[in-house]
Short mmCIF file of C-alpha atoms in Angstrom, two decimals:
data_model
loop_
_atom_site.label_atom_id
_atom_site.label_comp_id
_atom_site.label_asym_id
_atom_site.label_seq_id
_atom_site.Cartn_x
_atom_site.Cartn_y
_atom_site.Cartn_z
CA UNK A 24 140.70 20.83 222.04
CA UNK A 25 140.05 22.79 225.22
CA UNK A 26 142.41 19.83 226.93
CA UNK A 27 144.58 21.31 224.18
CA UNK A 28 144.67 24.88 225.22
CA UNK A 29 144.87 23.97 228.76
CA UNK A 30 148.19 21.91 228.54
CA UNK A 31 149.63 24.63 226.39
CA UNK A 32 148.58 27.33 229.01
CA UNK A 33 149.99 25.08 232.05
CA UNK A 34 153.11 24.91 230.18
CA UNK A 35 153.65 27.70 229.37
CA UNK A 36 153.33 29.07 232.56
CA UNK A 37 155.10 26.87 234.41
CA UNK A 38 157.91 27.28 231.90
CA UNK A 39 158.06 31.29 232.70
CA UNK A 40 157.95 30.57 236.19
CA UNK A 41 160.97 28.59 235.61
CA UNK A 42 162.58 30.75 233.57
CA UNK A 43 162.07 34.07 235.95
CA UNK A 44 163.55 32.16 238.32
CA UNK A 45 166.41 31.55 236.31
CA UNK A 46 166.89 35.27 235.49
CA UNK A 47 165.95 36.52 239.04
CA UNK A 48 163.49 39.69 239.11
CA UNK A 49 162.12 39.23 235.46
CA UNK A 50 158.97 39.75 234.84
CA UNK A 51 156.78 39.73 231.58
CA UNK A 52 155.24 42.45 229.66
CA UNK A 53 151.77 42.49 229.90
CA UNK A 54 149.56 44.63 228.16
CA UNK A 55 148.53 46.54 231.39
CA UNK A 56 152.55 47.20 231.55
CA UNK A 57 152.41 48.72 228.38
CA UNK A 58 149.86 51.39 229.57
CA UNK A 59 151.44 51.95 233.09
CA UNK A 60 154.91 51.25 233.40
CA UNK A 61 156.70 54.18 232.55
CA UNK A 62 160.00 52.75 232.09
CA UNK A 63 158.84 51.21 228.48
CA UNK A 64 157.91 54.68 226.89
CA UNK A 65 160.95 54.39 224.96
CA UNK A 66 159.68 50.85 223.62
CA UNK A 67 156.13 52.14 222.80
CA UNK A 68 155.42 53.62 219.50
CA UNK A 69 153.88 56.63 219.37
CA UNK A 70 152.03 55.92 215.99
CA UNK A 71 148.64 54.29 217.00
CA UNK A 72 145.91 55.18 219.20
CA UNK A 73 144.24 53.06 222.08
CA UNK A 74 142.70 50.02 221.21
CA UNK A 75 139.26 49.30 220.64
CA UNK A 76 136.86 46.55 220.72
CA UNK A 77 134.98 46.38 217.51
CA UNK A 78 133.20 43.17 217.44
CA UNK A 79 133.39 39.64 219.31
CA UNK A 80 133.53 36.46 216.95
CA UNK A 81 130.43 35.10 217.33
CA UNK A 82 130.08 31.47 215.83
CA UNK A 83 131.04 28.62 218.11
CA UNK A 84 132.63 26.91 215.39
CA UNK A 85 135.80 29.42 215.77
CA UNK A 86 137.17 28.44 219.53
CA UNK A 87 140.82 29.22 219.27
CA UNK A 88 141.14 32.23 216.68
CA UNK A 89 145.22 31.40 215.82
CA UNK A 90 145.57 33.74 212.85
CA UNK A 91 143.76 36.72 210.95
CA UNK A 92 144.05 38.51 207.79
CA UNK A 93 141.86 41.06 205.79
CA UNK A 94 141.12 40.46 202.22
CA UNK A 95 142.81 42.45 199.47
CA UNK A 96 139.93 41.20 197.01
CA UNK A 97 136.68 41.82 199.19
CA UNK A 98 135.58 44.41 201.57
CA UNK A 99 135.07 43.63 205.24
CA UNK A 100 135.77 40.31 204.87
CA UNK A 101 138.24 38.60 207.72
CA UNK A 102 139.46 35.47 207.58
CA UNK A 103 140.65 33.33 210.52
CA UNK A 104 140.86 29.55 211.21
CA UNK A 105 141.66 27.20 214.82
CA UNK A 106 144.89 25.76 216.03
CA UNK A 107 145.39 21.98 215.60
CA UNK A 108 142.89 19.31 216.81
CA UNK A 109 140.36 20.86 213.91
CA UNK A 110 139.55 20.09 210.29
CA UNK A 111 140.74 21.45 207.41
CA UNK A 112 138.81 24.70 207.73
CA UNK A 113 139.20 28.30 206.95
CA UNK A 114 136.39 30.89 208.06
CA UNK A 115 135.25 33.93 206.61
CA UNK A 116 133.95 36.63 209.18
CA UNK A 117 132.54 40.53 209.13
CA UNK A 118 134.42 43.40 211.06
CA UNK A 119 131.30 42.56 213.75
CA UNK A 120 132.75 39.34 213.73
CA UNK A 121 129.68 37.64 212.33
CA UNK A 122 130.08 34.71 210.55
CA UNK A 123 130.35 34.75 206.73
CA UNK A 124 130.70 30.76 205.69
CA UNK A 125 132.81 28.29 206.42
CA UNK A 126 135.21 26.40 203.96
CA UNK A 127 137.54 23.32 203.65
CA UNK A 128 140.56 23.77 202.27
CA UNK A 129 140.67 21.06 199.34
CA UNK A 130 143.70 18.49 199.69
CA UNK A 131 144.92 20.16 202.85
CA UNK A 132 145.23 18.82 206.81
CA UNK A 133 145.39 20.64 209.67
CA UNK A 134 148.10 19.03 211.75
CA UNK A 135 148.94 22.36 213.76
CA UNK A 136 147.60 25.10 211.69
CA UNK A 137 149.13 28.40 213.42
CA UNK A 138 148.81 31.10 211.25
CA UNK A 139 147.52 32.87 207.91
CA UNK A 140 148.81 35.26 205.28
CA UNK A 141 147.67 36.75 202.36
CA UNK A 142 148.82 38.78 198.93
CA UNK A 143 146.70 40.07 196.02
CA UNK A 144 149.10 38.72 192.78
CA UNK A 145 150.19 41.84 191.19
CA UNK A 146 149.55 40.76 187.43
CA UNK A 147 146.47 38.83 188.02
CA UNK A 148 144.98 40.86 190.50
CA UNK A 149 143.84 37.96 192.43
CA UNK A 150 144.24 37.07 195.85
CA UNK A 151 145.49 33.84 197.69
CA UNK A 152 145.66 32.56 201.54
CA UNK A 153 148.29 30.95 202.74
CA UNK A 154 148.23 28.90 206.04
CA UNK A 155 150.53 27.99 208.16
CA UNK A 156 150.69 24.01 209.47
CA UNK A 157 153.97 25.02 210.98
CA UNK A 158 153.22 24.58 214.72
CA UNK A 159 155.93 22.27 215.98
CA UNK A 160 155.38 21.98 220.06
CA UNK A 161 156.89 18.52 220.79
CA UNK A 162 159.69 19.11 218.06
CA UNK A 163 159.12 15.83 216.16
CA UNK A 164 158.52 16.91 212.63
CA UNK A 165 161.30 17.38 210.22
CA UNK A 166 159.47 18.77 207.38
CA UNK A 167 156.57 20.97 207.47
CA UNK A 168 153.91 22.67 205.19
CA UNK A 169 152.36 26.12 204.08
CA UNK A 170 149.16 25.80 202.28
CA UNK A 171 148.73 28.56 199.47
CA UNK A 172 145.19 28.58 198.14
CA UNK A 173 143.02 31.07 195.89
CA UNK A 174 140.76 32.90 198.36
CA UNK A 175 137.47 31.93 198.10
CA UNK A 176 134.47 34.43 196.88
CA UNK A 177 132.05 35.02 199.96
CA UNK A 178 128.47 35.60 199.41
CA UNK A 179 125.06 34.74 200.95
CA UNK A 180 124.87 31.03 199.22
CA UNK A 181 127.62 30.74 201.52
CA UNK A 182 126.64 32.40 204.33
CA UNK A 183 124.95 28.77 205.37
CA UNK A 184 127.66 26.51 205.32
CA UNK A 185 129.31 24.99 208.37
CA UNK A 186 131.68 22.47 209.77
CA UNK A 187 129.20 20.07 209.50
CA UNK A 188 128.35 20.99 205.67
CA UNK A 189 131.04 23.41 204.34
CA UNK A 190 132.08 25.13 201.19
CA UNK A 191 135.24 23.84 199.85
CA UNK A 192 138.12 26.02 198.39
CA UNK A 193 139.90 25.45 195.29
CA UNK A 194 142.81 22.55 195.37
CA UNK A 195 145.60 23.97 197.60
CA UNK A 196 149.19 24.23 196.92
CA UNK A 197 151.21 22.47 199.84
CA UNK A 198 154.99 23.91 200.01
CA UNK A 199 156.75 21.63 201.65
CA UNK A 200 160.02 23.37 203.86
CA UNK A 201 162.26 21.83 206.60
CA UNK A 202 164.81 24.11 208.92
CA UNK A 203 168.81 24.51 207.91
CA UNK A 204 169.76 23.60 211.62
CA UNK A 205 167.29 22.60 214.01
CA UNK A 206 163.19 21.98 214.57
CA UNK A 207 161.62 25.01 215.35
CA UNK A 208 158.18 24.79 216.81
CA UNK A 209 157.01 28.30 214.83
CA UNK A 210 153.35 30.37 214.75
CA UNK A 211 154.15 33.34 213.15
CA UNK A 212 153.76 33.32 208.87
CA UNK A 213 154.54 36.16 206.76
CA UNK A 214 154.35 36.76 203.44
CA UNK A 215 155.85 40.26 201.57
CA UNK A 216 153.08 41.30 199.37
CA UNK A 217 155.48 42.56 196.72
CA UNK A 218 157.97 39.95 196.36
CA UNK A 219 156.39 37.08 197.51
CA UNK A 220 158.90 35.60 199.62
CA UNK A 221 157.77 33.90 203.14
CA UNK A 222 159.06 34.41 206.53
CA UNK A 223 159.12 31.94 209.45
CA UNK A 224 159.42 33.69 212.60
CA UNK A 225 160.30 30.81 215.80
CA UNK A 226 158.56 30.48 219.11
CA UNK A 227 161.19 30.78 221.53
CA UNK A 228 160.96 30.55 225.52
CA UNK A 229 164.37 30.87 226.17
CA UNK A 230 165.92 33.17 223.58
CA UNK A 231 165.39 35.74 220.47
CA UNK A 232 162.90 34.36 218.15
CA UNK A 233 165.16 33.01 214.38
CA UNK A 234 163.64 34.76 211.34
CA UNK A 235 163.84 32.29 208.43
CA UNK A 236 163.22 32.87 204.55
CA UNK A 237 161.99 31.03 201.60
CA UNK A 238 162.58 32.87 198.93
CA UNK A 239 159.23 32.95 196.04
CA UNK A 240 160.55 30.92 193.55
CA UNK A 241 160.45 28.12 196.11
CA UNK A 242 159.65 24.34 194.25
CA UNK A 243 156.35 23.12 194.84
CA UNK A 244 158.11 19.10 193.90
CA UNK A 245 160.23 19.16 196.76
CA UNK A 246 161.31 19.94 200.14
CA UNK A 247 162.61 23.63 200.44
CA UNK A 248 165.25 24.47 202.80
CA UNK A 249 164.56 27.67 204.47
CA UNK A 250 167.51 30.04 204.57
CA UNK A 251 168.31 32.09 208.42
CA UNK A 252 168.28 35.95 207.73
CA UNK A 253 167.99 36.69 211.28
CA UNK A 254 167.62 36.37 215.31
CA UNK A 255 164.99 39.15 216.43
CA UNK A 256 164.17 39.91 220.02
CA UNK A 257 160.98 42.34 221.21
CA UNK A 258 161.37 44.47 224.51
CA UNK A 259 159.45 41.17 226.55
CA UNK A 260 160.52 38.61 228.69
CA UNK A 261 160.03 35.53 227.07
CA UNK A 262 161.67 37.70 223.89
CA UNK A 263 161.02 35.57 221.51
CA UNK A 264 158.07 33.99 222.28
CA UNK A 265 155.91 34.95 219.03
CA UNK A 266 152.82 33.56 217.95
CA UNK A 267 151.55 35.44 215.07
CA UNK A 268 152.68 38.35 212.86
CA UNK A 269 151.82 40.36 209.16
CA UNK A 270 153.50 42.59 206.67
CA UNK A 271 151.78 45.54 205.85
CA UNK A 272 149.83 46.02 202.62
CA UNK A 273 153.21 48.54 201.31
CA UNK A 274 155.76 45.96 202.42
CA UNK A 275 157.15 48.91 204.90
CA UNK A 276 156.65 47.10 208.33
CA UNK A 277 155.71 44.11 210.49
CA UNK A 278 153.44 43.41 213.28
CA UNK A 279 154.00 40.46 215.50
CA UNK A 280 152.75 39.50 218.80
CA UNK A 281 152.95 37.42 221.91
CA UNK A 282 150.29 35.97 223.99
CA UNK A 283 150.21 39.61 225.66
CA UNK A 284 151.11 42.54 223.04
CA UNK A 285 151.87 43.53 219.79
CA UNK A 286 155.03 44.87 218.42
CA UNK A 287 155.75 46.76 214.82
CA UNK A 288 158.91 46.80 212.79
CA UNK A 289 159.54 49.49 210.40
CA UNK A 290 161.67 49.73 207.45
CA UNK A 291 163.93 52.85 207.05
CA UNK A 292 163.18 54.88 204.16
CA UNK A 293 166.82 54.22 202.55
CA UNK A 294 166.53 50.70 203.31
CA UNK A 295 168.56 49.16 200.33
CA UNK A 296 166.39 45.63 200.85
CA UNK A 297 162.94 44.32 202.88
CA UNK A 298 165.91 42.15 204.92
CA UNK A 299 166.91 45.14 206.65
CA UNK A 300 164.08 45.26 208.67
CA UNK A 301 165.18 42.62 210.98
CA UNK A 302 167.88 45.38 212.32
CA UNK A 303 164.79 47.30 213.53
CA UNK A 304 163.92 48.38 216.85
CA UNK A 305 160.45 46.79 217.76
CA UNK A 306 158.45 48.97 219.46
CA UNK A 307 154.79 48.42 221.35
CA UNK A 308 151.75 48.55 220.57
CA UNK A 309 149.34 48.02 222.96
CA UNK A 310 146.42 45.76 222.39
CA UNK A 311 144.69 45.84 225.73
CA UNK A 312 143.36 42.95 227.83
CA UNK A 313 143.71 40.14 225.83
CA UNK A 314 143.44 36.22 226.56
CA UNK A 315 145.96 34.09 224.95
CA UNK A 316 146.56 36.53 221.88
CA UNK A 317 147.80 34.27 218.92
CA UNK A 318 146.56 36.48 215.66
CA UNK A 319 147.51 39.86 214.59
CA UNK A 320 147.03 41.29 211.41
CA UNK A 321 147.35 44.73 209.64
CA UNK A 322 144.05 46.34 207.66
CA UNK A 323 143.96 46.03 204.12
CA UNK A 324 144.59 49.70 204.15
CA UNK A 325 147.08 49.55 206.46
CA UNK A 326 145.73 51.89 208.82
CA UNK A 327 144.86 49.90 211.37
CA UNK A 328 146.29 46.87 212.91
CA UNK A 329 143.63 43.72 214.14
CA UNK A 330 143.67 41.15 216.54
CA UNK A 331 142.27 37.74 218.08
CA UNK A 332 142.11 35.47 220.66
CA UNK A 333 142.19 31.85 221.28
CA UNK A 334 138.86 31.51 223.17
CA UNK A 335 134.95 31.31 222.28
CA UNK A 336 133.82 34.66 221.32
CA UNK A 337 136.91 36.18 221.14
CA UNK A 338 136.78 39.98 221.07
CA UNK A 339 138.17 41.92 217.80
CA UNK A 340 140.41 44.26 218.97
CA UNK A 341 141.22 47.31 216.36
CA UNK A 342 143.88 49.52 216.74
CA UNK A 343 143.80 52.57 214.44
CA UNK A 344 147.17 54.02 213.02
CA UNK A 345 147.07 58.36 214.12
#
């Protein structure tokens, strides 16, 4: 694993360097850019206040943090999960970032899991994860999967379990999905809590990152075929090199982020669809120092907006909405 995150760090820097050099006097957003460079004020919402460290993940079972979410369903319960080279295994975590259980997700692998979502099902009330096994590096997979499971009930029977002797989730859903034109290697998931439908946002070094829809009556027999809504680009160079995103609780706006910052979408108020979005300006928001940033997530109130890290003890950075 940490072999793993060093390759992907090597390459990706030496891939920057490469392109910079291409594009001559680029240079990348970092989140110390976002506090100090004045020429970005115009890309820099004005809507959230500094961020804060709130807690610092503290089991060693959670080494490279590659999505969060907030449940809908439980209060100050997290849940995050590692990039590929780990088991099946989703883990539940305080705002402190103390460890709540971990869980396998039944009848799921984790070939590259990159990301998590969640919705609270409107008529049932309940609430369900869905995860991500989208991460595509080398380009070799035609077909990939989202895992939609019911979220599992924390409590302190659980509070004991661990990779070695986990709780395990109810059966998971796999929805199967393949691209309309190319393989994407992809870490950002979304999922509109009203409607349902699931967005694909690409990992792209060398231009805007595609935004691809499956619609929520996708078929759970087959392979789906995603449809392209959209290219998006944030004020960075790489400027589509995402790695994690959310929709907010209202279905009004989108976070995503790169390995430095975050960046939030929102939807005009006479919007006629959610697909309008994509036509949005992103704008900054700055997430401080932060070490290969791969999760972002909004609050279940939607008043704040959370993030991770892909390293041991990863700090929980909270950024509250003004």
């Amino acid at each position: 694993m940490l072999n793993k995150t060093i390759t992907k760090n090597h390459t990706f820097v030496i891939s920057l360097l490469l392109f910079c050099l291409i594009l001559s006097g680029c240079s990348a957003v970092s989140s110390n850019d976002v506090d100090t460079d004045n020429k970005l004020d115009k890309n820099i919402s004005a809507s959230y206040e500094k961020p804060q460290i709130v807690g610092n993940i503290e089991s060693k079972e959670i080494t490279e943090s590659s999505g969060i979410v907030q449940s809908k369903c439980q209060d100050n319960v997290f849940w995050t999960h590692n990039d590929s080279g780990d088991d099946a295994l989703i883990f539940a975590l305080n705002l402190k970032g103390e460890k709540l259980g971990t869980w396998e997700v039944s009848g799921a692998k984790n070939k590259d899991w990159e990301d998590i979502a969640t919705i609270r099902d409107k008529k049932s009330g309940k609430c369900f994860l869905y995860i991500g096994d989208i991460g595509n590096n080398e380009r070799l997979k035609s077909e990939l999967t989202i895992y939609r499971v019911a979220e599992p009930q924390v409590s302190e029977r659980n509070a004991s379990s661990s990779v070695k002797n986990p709780s395990e989730t109810d059966k998971a859903e796999a929805i199967k999905f393949s691209y309309p034109d190319i393989r994407h290697d992809s870490e950002t998931l979304l999922v509109h809590p009203n409607t349902g439908d699931i967005y694909i946002l690409t990992k792209s070094l060398s231009s805007a990152s595609g935004v691809y829809k499956l619609a929520a009556d996708f078929s759970l027999q087959k392979t789906n075929t995603l449809e392209k809504v959209a290219d998006l680009s944030v004020p960075a160079v790489p400027n589509g090199f995402l790695t994690g995103g959310d929709i907010s609780p209202d279905g009004n706006s989108v976070v995503i982020c790169d390995y430095f910052t975050a960046y939030e979408i929102v939807l005009p108020a006479n919007a006629a669809n959610f697909d309008e979005i994509w036509k949005q300006k992103p704008l900054i928001v700055s997430l401080g120092e932060r070490e290969q940033g791969e999760a972002v997530g909004y609050a279940a109130d939607g008043k704040s907006i959370f993030a991770t890290s892909e390293k041991k003890n990863s700090p929980i950075i909270q950024v509250k909405r003004k």
